[in-house]
Coordinates of C-alpha atoms and ligand atoms in Angstrom, one line a residue:
M23 CA 15.5 43.8 -8.7
A24 CA 15.8 47.2 -7.0
S25 CA 16.1 49.0 -10.2
T26 CA 12.7 47.9 -11.4
V27 CA 11.0 49.1 -8.2
D28 CA 9.3 52.4 -8.4
L29 CA 10.7 54.0 -5.3
N30 CA 7.8 56.6 -5.3
V31 CA 5.6 54.1 -3.5
F32 CA 7.6 54.6 -0.4
S33 CA 7.3 58.4 -0.2
S34 CA 3.9 58.1 1.6
V35 CA 5.5 55.9 4.3
P36 CA 8.4 57.9 5.6
A37 CA 9.2 55.5 8.5
L38 CA 9.9 52.8 5.9
Q39 CA 11.5 55.1 3.3
S40 CA 14.1 56.3 5.8
N41 CA 15.1 52.6 6.4
L42 CA 15.4 51.5 2.8
G43 CA 19.2 51.7 3.0
V44 CA 19.4 48.7 5.3
L45 CA 17.2 46.5 3.1
S46 CA 18.4 44.2 0.3
P47 CA 16.8 44.5 -3.2
D48 CA 14.6 41.4 -2.5
Q49 CA 13.5 42.9 0.8
I50 CA 12.6 46.2 -1.0
E51 CA 10.5 44.1 -3.4
L52 CA 8.7 42.5 -0.5
A53 CA 8.2 46.0 1.1
K54 CA 6.6 47.1 -2.1
I55 CA 4.2 44.1 -2.1
L56 CA 3.2 45.0 1.4
L57 CA 2.5 48.6 0.6
E58 CA 0.6 47.8 -2.6
N59 CA -1.6 45.6 -0.5
G60 CA -2.6 48.1 2.2
Q61 CA 0.0 47.1 4.8
S62 CA 1.7 50.5 5.5
H63 CA 0.6 50.3 9.1
L64 CA 3.2 47.7 9.7
F65 CA 6.0 50.3 9.5
Q66 CA 4.3 53.1 11.5
Q67 CA 6.3 52.5 14.6
W68 CA 9.6 51.9 12.9
P69 CA 12.4 54.2 14.2
E70 CA 15.0 55.8 12.0
L71 CA 17.8 54.0 10.3
G72 CA 20.4 52.7 12.7
V73 CA 18.0 51.8 15.4
D74 CA 16.9 48.1 15.7
D75 CA 18.3 47.4 12.2
K76 CA 18.7 43.7 13.0
E77 CA 15.1 43.4 14.1
K78 CA 14.0 45.2 10.8
L79 CA 15.9 42.6 8.8
A80 CA 14.4 39.8 10.9
F81 CA 11.0 41.3 10.1
F82 CA 11.7 40.9 6.5
E83 CA 13.0 37.4 6.9
Q84 CA 9.6 36.5 8.4
I85 CA 7.9 38.3 5.5
A86 CA 9.9 36.3 3.0
L87 CA 8.9 33.1 4.7
L88 CA 5.2 34.1 4.8
N89 CA 5.5 35.1 1.2
S90 CA 7.2 31.9 -0.1
S91 CA 5.2 29.4 1.9
Y92 CA 1.8 30.5 0.6
P93 CA 0.7 29.6 -3.0
G94 CA 0.7 32.9 -4.8
G95 CA 2.5 34.7 -2.0
L96 CA 1.3 37.3 0.5
A97 CA -0.4 39.4 -2.2
S98 CA -2.7 36.5 -2.9
Y99 CA -3.2 35.8 0.8
I100 CA -4.3 39.3 1.5
K101 CA -6.5 39.5 -1.6
T102 CA -8.3 36.2 -0.6
A103 CA -8.6 37.4 3.0
K104 CA -10.3 40.6 1.9
E105 CA -12.8 38.7 -0.2
L106 CA -13.6 36.2 2.5
L107 CA -13.8 38.8 5.2
A108 CA -16.2 40.8 3.1
D109 CA -18.4 37.7 2.5
S110 CA -18.3 36.9 6.2
K111 CA -19.3 40.5 7.1
V112 CA -22.5 40.3 4.9
G113 CA -23.1 36.8 6.2
K114 CA -22.8 35.1 2.8
N115 CA -23.3 31.4 3.0
P116 CA -20.4 29.6 1.4
Y117 CA -22.9 27.1 0.1
D118 CA -25.2 29.7 -1.5
G119 CA -27.2 28.2 -4.3
F120 CA -26.5 24.6 -3.3
S121 CA -29.0 22.3 -1.7
P122 CA -27.8 19.4 0.4
S123 CA -28.9 15.8 0.0
V124 CA -27.7 12.5 1.3
P125 CA -25.2 10.9 -1.1
S126 CA -24.9 7.3 -1.8
G127 CA -21.6 5.4 -1.4
E128 CA -20.1 2.1 -0.5
N129 CA -21.3 0.5 2.8
L130 CA -19.1 -2.2 4.2
T131 CA -20.1 -4.7 6.9
F132 CA -17.2 -6.2 8.8
G133 CA -16.5 -9.8 8.2
D134 CA -18.9 -10.5 5.3
E135 CA -17.8 -11.9 1.9
N136 CA -17.5 -8.5 0.3
F137 CA -15.5 -7.0 3.2
I138 CA -13.1 -9.9 3.1
E139 CA -12.7 -9.5 -0.6
M140 CA -12.1 -5.8 -0.3
E141 CA -9.5 -6.4 2.4
K142 CA -7.6 -8.8 0.2
R143 CA -7.7 -6.4 -2.7
G144 CA -6.4 -3.7 -0.3
V145 CA -3.4 -5.7 0.7
V146 CA -2.5 -6.2 -3.0
E147 CA -2.7 -2.5 -3.5
A148 CA -0.9 -1.5 -0.3
R149 CA 2.6 -1.6 -1.9
N150 CA 1.3 1.0 -4.4
A151 CA 0.4 3.4 -1.7
A152 CA 2.0 6.3 0.2
F153 CA 0.8 7.2 3.6
V154 CA 0.5 10.7 4.8
L155 CA -0.2 11.6 8.5
V156 CA -1.2 15.1 9.3
A157 CA 0.2 15.9 12.7
G158 CA 0.8 19.6 12.8
G159 CA -2.1 20.3 15.2
L160 CA -1.6 21.0 18.9
G161 CA -4.7 19.3 20.0
E162 CA -6.0 22.2 22.0
R163 CA -9.3 20.5 22.9
L164 CA -7.4 17.6 24.5
G165 CA -5.0 19.9 26.3
Y166 CA -2.3 17.3 26.5
N167 CA 1.2 18.8 27.0
G168 CA 3.1 16.5 24.6
I169 CA 2.5 15.7 21.0
K170 CA -0.6 13.6 20.4
V171 CA 1.1 10.9 18.3
A172 CA 3.3 10.1 21.4
L173 CA 0.3 9.2 23.5
P174 CA -0.2 5.5 24.2
R175 CA -2.9 4.1 21.9
E176 CA -3.6 1.7 24.8
T177 CA -1.9 1.2 28.1
T178 CA -1.9 -2.6 28.1
T179 CA 1.3 -2.5 26.0
G180 CA 1.9 1.2 26.1
T181 CA 2.4 1.4 22.4
C182 CA 2.1 5.0 21.2
F183 CA 0.0 6.0 18.2
L184 CA 3.1 6.7 16.0
Q185 CA 4.6 3.3 16.7
H186 CA 1.3 1.6 15.9
Y187 CA 0.9 3.5 12.7
I188 CA 4.4 2.6 11.6
E189 CA 4.1 -1.1 12.5
S190 CA 0.7 -1.2 10.7
I191 CA 2.3 0.3 7.5
L192 CA 5.2 -2.2 7.8
A193 CA 2.9 -5.1 8.2
L194 CA 0.9 -4.1 5.2
Q195 CA 4.1 -3.5 3.2
E196 CA 5.4 -7.0 4.1
A197 CA 2.1 -8.7 3.3
S198 CA 1.7 -6.8 0.0
N199 CA 5.3 -7.4 -1.1
K200 CA 4.9 -11.1 -0.4
I201 CA 2.1 -11.5 -2.9
A202 CA 3.5 -9.0 -5.5
S203 CA 3.3 -10.5 -9.0
D204 CA 6.8 -9.4 -9.9
E205 CA 8.3 -10.3 -6.5
S206 CA 9.9 -6.9 -6.2
Q207 CA 10.3 -5.4 -2.7
R208 CA 8.9 -1.9 -2.2
D209 CA 9.2 0.4 0.9
I210 CA 5.9 2.2 1.4
P211 CA 6.7 5.9 1.8
F212 CA 5.4 7.5 5.1
I213 CA 5.0 11.3 5.2
I214 CA 4.3 13.2 8.4
M215 CA 3.2 16.8 8.2
T216 CA 4.4 18.7 11.3
S217 CA 4.4 22.3 12.3
D218 CA 6.6 24.4 14.6
D219 CA 4.4 23.1 17.4
T220 CA 5.1 19.5 16.8
H221 CA 8.2 19.1 14.5
S222 CA 11.1 18.7 16.8
R223 CA 9.2 16.5 19.2
T224 CA 8.0 14.2 16.4
L225 CA 11.5 13.9 15.0
E226 CA 12.9 13.2 18.4
L227 CA 10.3 10.5 19.0
L228 CA 11.3 8.8 15.8
E229 CA 15.0 9.1 16.3
L230 CA 14.9 7.9 19.9
N231 CA 13.1 4.8 18.8
S232 CA 15.0 4.1 15.5
Y233 CA 11.9 5.0 13.5
F234 CA 10.0 2.1 15.2
G235 CA 11.5 -0.3 12.7
M236 CA 11.0 1.7 9.5
K237 CA 14.0 2.8 7.4
S238 CA 14.6 6.4 8.2
T239 CA 14.8 7.0 4.4
Q240 CA 11.2 5.8 4.1
V241 CA 10.0 8.6 6.4
H242 CA 9.7 12.2 5.3
L243 CA 8.7 15.1 7.6
L244 CA 7.1 18.1 5.9
K245 CA 6.7 21.1 8.1
Q246 CA 3.8 23.4 7.5
E247 CA 4.3 27.1 8.2
K248 CA 1.8 29.3 10.0
V249 CA 0.0 32.1 8.3
A250 CA -0.3 35.8 9.1
C251 CA -3.1 36.9 11.4
L252 CA -5.5 39.6 10.3
D253 CA -6.6 42.5 12.4
D254 CA -9.6 43.9 10.6
N255 CA -11.9 43.6 7.6
D256 CA -9.3 45.3 5.4
A257 CA -7.1 42.3 6.0
R258 CA -4.4 44.4 7.7
L259 CA -1.8 42.0 9.0
A260 CA -1.6 41.8 12.8
L261 CA 1.6 42.7 14.6
D262 CA 2.7 40.5 17.4
P263 CA 1.6 42.3 20.5
K264 CA 5.0 41.6 22.1
N265 CA 7.2 42.6 19.2
K266 CA 6.5 45.3 16.6
Y267 CA 8.9 43.7 14.2
R268 CA 7.0 40.4 14.0
I269 CA 3.7 39.5 12.4
Q270 CA 1.4 37.4 14.6
T271 CA 0.8 34.0 13.0
K272 CA -1.5 31.0 13.6
P273 CA -2.0 27.6 12.0
H274 CA -3.5 27.4 8.6
G275 CA -5.1 24.0 9.0
H276 CA -4.5 20.5 7.7
G277 CA -5.3 21.6 4.2
D278 CA -1.6 22.7 3.9
V279 CA -0.7 19.1 3.3
H280 CA -1.6 19.4 -0.4
S281 CA 0.6 22.3 -1.2
L282 CA 3.5 20.8 0.8
L283 CA 3.2 17.5 -1.1
Y284 CA 3.1 19.5 -4.3
S285 CA 6.2 21.5 -3.6
S286 CA 8.1 18.6 -2.1
G287 CA 8.4 16.9 -5.5
L288 CA 7.4 13.6 -3.9
L289 CA 4.3 13.0 -6.1
H290 CA 6.4 13.0 -9.2
K291 CA 8.9 10.5 -7.6
W292 CA 6.0 8.3 -6.5
L293 CA 4.4 8.2 -10.0
E294 CA 7.8 7.3 -11.5
A295 CA 8.1 4.5 -9.0
G296 CA 4.7 3.1 -10.1
L297 CA 2.7 4.1 -7.0
K298 CA -1.1 4.6 -7.4
W299 CA -2.5 5.8 -4.1
V300 CA -2.0 8.4 -1.4
L301 CA -3.7 7.8 1.9
F302 CA -4.2 10.7 4.3
F303 CA -4.9 10.2 8.0
Q304 CA -5.1 12.1 11.3
D305 CA -3.1 11.8 14.5
T306 CA -5.1 9.8 17.1
N307 CA -7.5 7.3 15.6
G308 CA -6.3 4.0 17.1
L309 CA -8.8 2.0 15.0
L310 CA -7.8 3.5 11.7
F311 CA -5.8 0.6 10.4
N312 CA -8.8 -1.8 10.9
A313 CA -10.4 0.2 8.1
I314 CA -7.5 0.8 5.7
P315 CA -7.2 -2.5 3.8
A316 CA -10.9 -2.7 2.9
S317 CA -11.2 1.0 2.0
L318 CA -8.2 0.8 -0.2
G319 CA -9.8 -2.3 -1.8
V320 CA -12.9 -0.2 -2.5
S321 CA -10.8 2.6 -4.1
A322 CA -9.2 0.1 -6.4
T323 CA -12.4 -1.7 -7.3
K324 CA -14.5 1.4 -7.9
Q325 CA -11.5 3.3 -9.3
Y326 CA -12.3 6.2 -7.1
H327 CA -10.2 9.4 -7.5
V328 CA -11.3 10.4 -4.1
N329 CA -12.5 8.0 -1.4
S330 CA -13.4 9.4 2.0
L331 CA -13.8 7.1 4.9
A332 CA -17.0 7.6 6.9
V333 CA -18.9 6.2 9.8
P334 CA -22.5 6.7 10.9
R335 CA -22.7 10.1 12.5
K336 CA -24.7 11.3 15.5
A337 CA -26.4 14.7 14.9
K338 CA -24.2 17.6 16.3
E339 CA -21.3 15.3 16.8
A340 CA -18.0 17.1 16.1
I341 CA -17.3 15.3 12.8
G342 CA -18.1 16.7 9.4
G343 CA -21.0 15.3 7.3
I344 CA -20.5 13.9 3.8
T345 CA -23.0 15.7 1.8
K346 CA -24.1 15.9 -1.8
L347 CA -24.4 19.5 -2.8
T348 CA -26.4 20.3 -5.9
H349 CA -26.4 23.8 -7.3
A350 CA -29.3 25.5 -9.0
D351 CA -27.3 25.6 -12.2
G352 CA -26.9 21.8 -12.2
R353 CA -23.4 21.4 -10.8
S354 CA -23.1 18.9 -8.0
M355 CA -20.3 17.6 -5.7
V356 CA -19.9 15.2 -2.8
I357 CA -18.1 17.0 -0.1
N358 CA -17.5 17.2 3.6
V359 CA -19.6 19.9 5.2
E360 CA -17.8 20.7 8.5
Y361 CA -19.6 20.1 11.7
N362 CA -20.1 23.8 12.5
Q363 CA -21.6 24.5 9.1
L364 CA -24.0 21.5 8.6
D365 CA -26.7 22.8 10.9
P366 CA -26.9 26.3 9.4
L367 CA -26.8 24.9 5.9
L368 CA -29.7 22.5 6.6
R369 CA -31.8 25.2 8.3
A370 CA -31.2 27.6 5.3
T371 CA -32.3 25.0 2.7
G372 CA -35.6 23.7 3.9
F373 CA -34.7 21.5 6.9
P374 CA -36.0 23.7 9.8
D375 CA -34.7 21.2 12.4
G376 CA -31.2 21.4 11.1
D377 CA -28.7 18.8 12.1
V378 CA -30.8 16.1 13.7
N379 CA -30.9 12.3 13.8
C380 CA -33.3 10.4 11.5
E381 CA -35.2 7.2 12.3
T382 CA -32.0 5.2 12.5
G383 CA -30.9 7.2 15.5
F384 CA -28.1 8.7 13.4
S385 CA -27.7 11.8 11.2
P386 CA -28.6 10.8 7.6
F387 CA -25.2 12.3 6.6
P388 CA -22.3 9.9 7.0
G389 CA -19.6 11.2 9.3
N390 CA -16.3 12.1 7.8
I391 CA -13.4 10.6 9.7
N392 CA -11.0 12.4 7.5
Q393 CA -9.2 9.5 6.1
L394 CA -8.9 10.1 2.4
I395 CA -7.6 7.9 -0.3
L396 CA -6.6 9.8 -3.4
E397 CA -5.7 8.2 -6.8
L398 CA -2.1 9.5 -7.4
G399 CA -2.3 10.2 -11.1
S400 CA -5.4 12.4 -11.0
Y401 CA -4.2 14.0 -7.7
K402 CA -0.9 15.1 -9.2
E403 CA -2.7 16.4 -12.3
E404 CA -5.1 18.5 -10.2
L405 CA -2.3 19.9 -8.0
Q406 CA -0.4 20.9 -11.1
K407 CA -3.4 23.2 -11.8
T408 CA -3.9 24.5 -8.2
E409 CA -0.3 24.2 -6.9
G410 CA -2.0 22.5 -4.0
A411 CA -4.0 25.5 -2.9
I412 CA -7.2 24.5 -1.1
K413 CA -10.3 26.6 -0.8
E414 CA -10.0 28.6 2.4
F415 CA -12.4 30.0 4.9
V416 CA -12.3 32.6 7.6
N417 CA -14.0 32.4 11.0
P418 CA -13.6 35.8 12.7
K419 CA -15.2 36.3 16.2
Y420 CA -16.7 39.8 15.9
K421 CA -16.9 42.2 18.8
D422 CA -20.5 43.2 18.0
S423 CA -23.2 42.9 15.4
T424 CA -21.7 45.7 13.2
K425 CA -19.1 43.1 12.4
T426 CA -16.4 45.8 12.1
A427 CA -14.0 44.7 14.8
F428 CA -12.7 41.3 15.9
K429 CA -12.4 40.1 19.5
S430 CA -8.9 38.8 18.5
S431 CA -7.0 38.5 15.3
T432 CA -8.2 35.9 12.8
R433 CA -6.6 34.1 9.8
L434 CA -7.4 32.1 6.8
E435 CA -7.8 28.4 7.3
C436 CA -8.1 25.4 5.0
M437 CA -9.0 21.7 5.4
M438 CA -7.5 18.7 3.6
Q439 CA -10.9 17.2 2.9
D440 CA -11.9 20.3 0.8
Y441 CA -9.5 19.0 -1.9
P442 CA -12.5 17.8 -4.1
K443 CA -14.0 21.3 -4.3
T444 CA -11.9 22.2 -7.3
L445 CA -12.2 18.9 -9.2
P446 CA -14.0 18.7 -12.5
P447 CA -17.4 17.0 -12.6
T448 CA -15.9 14.0 -14.3
A449 CA -13.9 13.1 -11.1
R450 CA -14.9 9.9 -9.4
V451 CA -15.6 11.0 -5.9
G452 CA -17.0 8.4 -3.5
F453 CA -16.9 7.3 0.1
T454 CA -16.9 4.2 2.2
V455 CA -18.9 3.8 5.3
M456 CA -17.9 1.4 8.0
D457 CA -19.0 0.6 11.6
I458 CA -17.8 3.0 14.2
W459 CA -16.6 0.2 16.5
L460 CA -14.3 -0.9 13.8
A461 CA -13.0 2.3 12.3
Y462 CA -13.1 5.4 14.5
A463 CA -12.2 6.3 18.0
P464 CA -10.2 9.6 18.0
V465 CA -8.7 11.1 21.2
K466 CA -9.6 14.8 21.0
N467 CA -11.5 15.8 24.1
N468 CA -10.1 16.5 27.6
P469 CA -11.9 14.6 30.5
E470 CA -13.9 17.6 31.6
D471 CA -15.4 18.3 28.2
A472 CA -15.8 14.6 27.4
A473 CA -17.9 14.2 30.6
K474 CA -20.3 16.9 29.2
V475 CA -20.9 15.2 25.9
P476 CA -24.6 14.6 25.4
K477 CA -25.6 11.0 26.3
G478 CA -25.4 8.7 23.3
N479 CA -22.8 10.8 21.5
P480 CA -19.2 9.6 21.5
Y481 CA -16.8 11.0 24.0
H482 CA -13.7 11.1 21.8
S483 CA -11.5 11.1 24.9
A484 CA -8.4 9.2 25.9
T485 CA -10.7 6.9 28.0
S486 CA -13.1 6.1 25.1
G487 CA -10.2 5.9 22.7
E488 CA -8.5 3.1 24.7
M489 CA -11.8 1.3 25.5
A490 CA -12.6 1.3 21.8
I491 CA -9.4 -0.7 21.0
Y492 CA -10.4 -3.5 23.5
R493 CA -14.0 -3.5 22.2
A494 CA -12.9 -3.7 18.5
N495 CA -10.4 -6.5 19.2
S496 CA -12.9 -8.4 21.3
L497 CA -15.6 -8.1 18.6
I498 CA -13.1 -9.2 15.9
L499 CA -12.1 -12.3 17.9
Q500 CA -15.8 -13.0 18.7
K501 CA -16.5 -13.0 14.9
A502 CA -13.5 -15.3 14.5
G503 CA -15.2 -17.7 16.8
V504 CA -13.7 -16.9 20.3
K505 CA -16.2 -16.7 23.1
V506 CA -15.2 -13.3 24.5
E507 CA -17.3 -12.5 27.6
E508 CA -19.6 -9.5 27.4
P509 CA -18.3 -6.2 28.7
V510 CA -19.1 -4.4 32.0
K511 CA -20.2 -0.8 32.2
Q512 CA -17.9 1.5 34.2
V513 CA -17.7 5.2 34.8
L514 CA -14.2 6.6 34.3
N515 CA -13.4 10.3 34.5
G516 CA -17.2 10.9 34.5
Q517 CA -17.8 8.9 31.3
E518 CA -19.7 5.7 31.1
V519 CA -17.8 3.2 29.0
E520 CA -18.0 -0.5 28.1
V521 CA -15.0 -2.3 29.5
W522 CA -14.2 -5.4 27.4
S523 CA -11.3 -7.9 27.9
R524 CA -8.0 -6.0 27.3
I525 CA -7.1 -7.8 24.1
T526 CA -4.3 -6.4 21.9
W527 CA -2.1 -7.7 19.2
K528 CA 0.7 -6.4 17.0
P529 CA -0.3 -5.5 13.4
K530 CA 2.0 -8.2 12.1
W531 CA 0.0 -10.8 13.9
G532 CA -3.1 -10.0 11.9
M533 CA -3.9 -7.0 9.6
I534 CA -7.0 -8.4 7.9
F535 CA -9.9 -10.6 9.1
S536 CA -9.1 -13.6 6.9
D537 CA -5.6 -13.8 8.5
I538 CA -6.9 -13.4 12.0
K539 CA -9.4 -16.2 11.4
K540 CA -6.6 -18.5 10.3
K541 CA -4.9 -17.9 13.6
V542 CA -7.8 -18.9 15.8
S543 CA -9.2 -22.4 16.1
G544 CA -11.0 -24.8 18.4
N545 CA -12.9 -23.8 21.5
C546 CA -11.6 -20.6 22.8
E547 CA -12.9 -18.4 25.6
V548 CA -11.7 -15.2 27.3
S549 CA -13.2 -13.8 30.5
Q550 CA -14.1 -10.1 30.9
R551 CA -11.4 -9.5 33.5
S552 CA -8.7 -10.9 31.2
T553 CA -5.7 -9.3 29.5
M554 CA -4.1 -10.7 26.4
A555 CA -1.3 -9.2 24.5
I556 CA 0.0 -11.0 21.4
K557 CA 3.3 -9.5 20.3
G558 CA 4.7 -12.3 18.1
R559 CA 3.8 -13.0 14.5
N560 CA 3.4 -16.7 14.4
V561 CA 1.2 -17.2 17.4
V562 CA -2.0 -19.3 17.0
I563 CA -4.8 -19.4 19.5
E564 CA -6.1 -22.9 19.9
D565 CA -8.5 -24.3 22.5
L566 CA -7.6 -21.5 24.9
S567 CA -9.5 -20.7 28.1
L568 CA -8.2 -17.5 29.5
D569 CA -9.1 -16.0 32.8
G570 CA -6.3 -13.7 33.9
A571 CA -3.4 -12.1 32.0
V572 CA -1.1 -13.5 29.3
I573 CA 1.6 -11.8 27.2
V574 CA 3.3 -13.7 24.4
D575 CA 6.2 -12.5 22.4
S576 CA 8.2 -14.5 19.9
I577 CA 10.6 -14.2 17.0
D578 CA 9.2 -14.8 13.5
D579 CA 10.8 -18.2 13.3
A580 CA 9.1 -19.5 16.4
E581 CA 5.7 -21.1 16.0
V582 CA 3.7 -20.7 19.2
K583 CA 0.5 -22.3 20.2
L584 CA -1.4 -20.3 22.8
G585 CA -3.9 -22.7 24.3
G586 CA -5.1 -24.7 27.3
S587 CA -6.5 -23.2 30.5
I588 CA -4.7 -20.1 31.7
K589 CA -5.9 -18.8 35.0
N590 CA -4.2 -16.2 37.2
N591 CA -5.0 -13.1 39.3
G592 CA -4.4 -11.0 36.2
W593 CA -4.4 -7.2 35.9
T594 CA -7.0 -5.2 37.7
M595 CA -8.2 -1.7 36.7
E596 CA -7.8 1.0 39.3
T597 CA -9.6 4.3 38.8
V598 CA -7.6 7.5 38.7
D599 CA -9.0 11.0 38.8
Y600 CA -7.9 13.2 36.0
K601 CA -7.2 16.0 38.5
D602 CA -4.7 13.9 40.4
T603 CA -1.4 15.4 39.3
S604 CA 0.7 12.8 41.1
V605 CA -0.2 10.5 38.2
P606 CA 1.4 11.0 34.8
E607 CA -0.7 13.1 32.4
E608 CA -1.0 10.4 29.8
I609 CA -2.5 8.0 32.4
R610 CA -4.8 10.3 34.4
I611 CA -6.5 11.6 31.2
R612 CA -7.8 8.0 30.9
G613 CA -9.3 7.7 34.4
F614 CA -7.7 4.3 35.1
R615 CA -4.5 2.4 35.4
F616 CA -3.6 -1.2 35.5
N617 CA -2.5 -2.9 38.6
K618 CA -0.3 -5.8 37.2
V619 CA -1.1 -8.3 39.9
E620 CA -0.1 -11.5 38.1
Q621 CA 0.4 -12.6 34.5
L622 CA 1.8 -15.4 32.4
E623 CA 4.5 -13.9 30.3
K624 CA 6.4 -15.9 27.6
N625 CA 9.0 -14.7 25.2
F626 CA 10.2 -17.2 22.5
T627 CA 13.6 -16.2 21.2
Q628 CA 14.7 -19.4 19.5
P629 CA 13.3 -20.9 16.2
G630 CA 11.1 -23.9 16.7
K631 CA 7.6 -25.0 17.7
F632 CA 6.3 -24.1 21.2
S633 CA 3.2 -24.0 23.2
V634 CA 2.0 -21.7 26.0
E635 CA -0.1 -23.5 28.5
D636 CA -0.3 -22.9 32.2
Ligands
UDX726 O1 -3.0 23.3 11.1 C1 -3.2 22.1 11.4 C2 -4.4 21.7 12.0 C3 -4.6 20.3 12.3 N1 -3.7 19.4 11.8 C4 -4.0 17.9 12.0 O2 -5.2 17.6 11.5 C5 -5.8 16.6 12.2 C6 -7.2 17.0 12.6 O3 -7.2 18.1 13.5 P1 -8.3 18.3 14.6 O4 -8.3 17.1 15.5 O5 -8.2 19.6 15.2 O6 -9.6 18.3 13.7 P2 -11.1 18.4 14.0 O7 -11.5 17.5 15.1 O8 -11.5 19.9 14.2 O9 -11.9 17.9 12.7 C7 -11.3 17.0 11.8 O10 -11.5 15.7 12.2 C8 -12.9 15.2 12.3 C9 -13.5 15.4 10.9 O11 -14.8 14.9 10.8 C10 -13.5 16.8 10.5 O12 -14.1 16.9 9.2 C11 -12.0 17.2 10.4 O13 -11.8 18.5 10.0 C12 -4.9 16.3 13.4 O14 -4.2 15.1 13.1 C13 -4.0 17.5 13.5 O15 -2.7 17.3 14.0 C14 -2.6 19.8 11.2 O16 -1.7 18.9 10.8 N2 -2.4 21.1 11.0
MG727 MG1 -9.6 21.4 15.2

């Protein structure tokens, strides 16, 4: 209320004071907050009342948004920024007093009895879960012009990441509902965090494709706002270089997902509906759903409040390390130490070599793939205390060693995996390690950078991401008894990769290993040059000898046997250079495209029993 504002605060900032007449009482309150927090420079260039008044109001609209979208408002943002910038200036280690050690967690081996058991338990639990995809990032390292979830996960079928994620959730939902003890049908909620960079294109992708088969009411988009940039160690907000009536803003990081979920009211609704789990995942890991059922099974069996998915990590690889941190005062936590902080932390705490591989050829710290499974009840309770605020950090690039000026403005950031940092010591925080081939193949690096990745470290490129799908599917079928021929090595966009048979299937065909095994029988073999795409649900592979390309689609009521000897000229792989702009971007970043020379393609649209043989 204007009446409660002490107007004296404005007398020292005449440029603002002369404009008070145009501002609403709420805006005057906001102006006061800015002045009380050392931001009078923002008004220095303001002309007198009557000039640019619309822009002045727009400035305060932006301030109102920045204030309301941050837990505790702008005052709290500026206060935290000052503290973190002061710590950064003196080089304070955020892990001061903590010593790192290798934590113990659950290790799963694909296909063994325990794994199969965990997958089955995961399917039971799936209908009690909500899925949350963080997709607000632009993917600057990849440099792709579109949104990353629209990229094909593989180009055999061209299915994009978002479609694959939705179809996987729907397949889990169906399998889980089928075995529910009370026979009730539940729709698994799917939340996508977007940002101004990705929101409209994500919504458009969903709408153009009828939400890829999901009910539109099942999907919620939560848009994260950017945060104010900071110009100096006093946390003075940075004005947009092109507009003196706007604050410059940058992304705050994927940690925003917690405060958005908190303020959305969804957690409460989910608890009421009887849900138990919230699963968080990132935009471009095409193998992710291979790991979800079993890791959800681990969460349920171990009653983990927090379960982080992990894979063996190569030293210096750009994935965080899951670390046990023990403080001199006895406190300890199991937490992700981000890839740029692990090496300095180790060097500062008695490991002079820093982030290096041990005798296994991997870093002793499991690699965080940033898929988190949180137990809903304890999650909601914790957020009620924190309002979803996550411990932040600041990473200014200083002009020189005096650390007084920045090369460019900075901002506070936060990461979703830092959620456990505020948990009480009683919290059950664990992790689940799985094989890389099964669980992790993100698409993050552009071809040029990927080609420079040290030998033995993963490329995390569009090329390696697609090849990983074929390798995983080939290995899974091998373990189910199919003789899938060994891969050949090939260099694509400067990266040496293993090229396996191009095997793909829809999630509804097989989500867990025990189901896949049931669909494979007899003597089956697939040659390396082959392509196989299974799109129907009730397709069984029996005594199949494949040397070429086969694509099978069918309605649910058609039972199809894929068998016999299928031989044709198949699809060949042609190399493409990433610099060749005559080729669409989503293809050339892979370094190859398919030449669809010949295939056997069958689509069964009538109920009944059928067989595909050449
Ligand atoms: O502001 C943001 C930033 C990022 N994101 C999303 O967060 C996800 C991860 O972003 P990035 O790919 O930039 O993340 P990084 O590769 O830097 O590291 C991340 O993945 C690998 C893990 O080991 C790291 O611990 C984790 O931080 C993406 O899905 C991205 O869209 C947001 O939703 N909002
Ligand atoms: Mg990043």
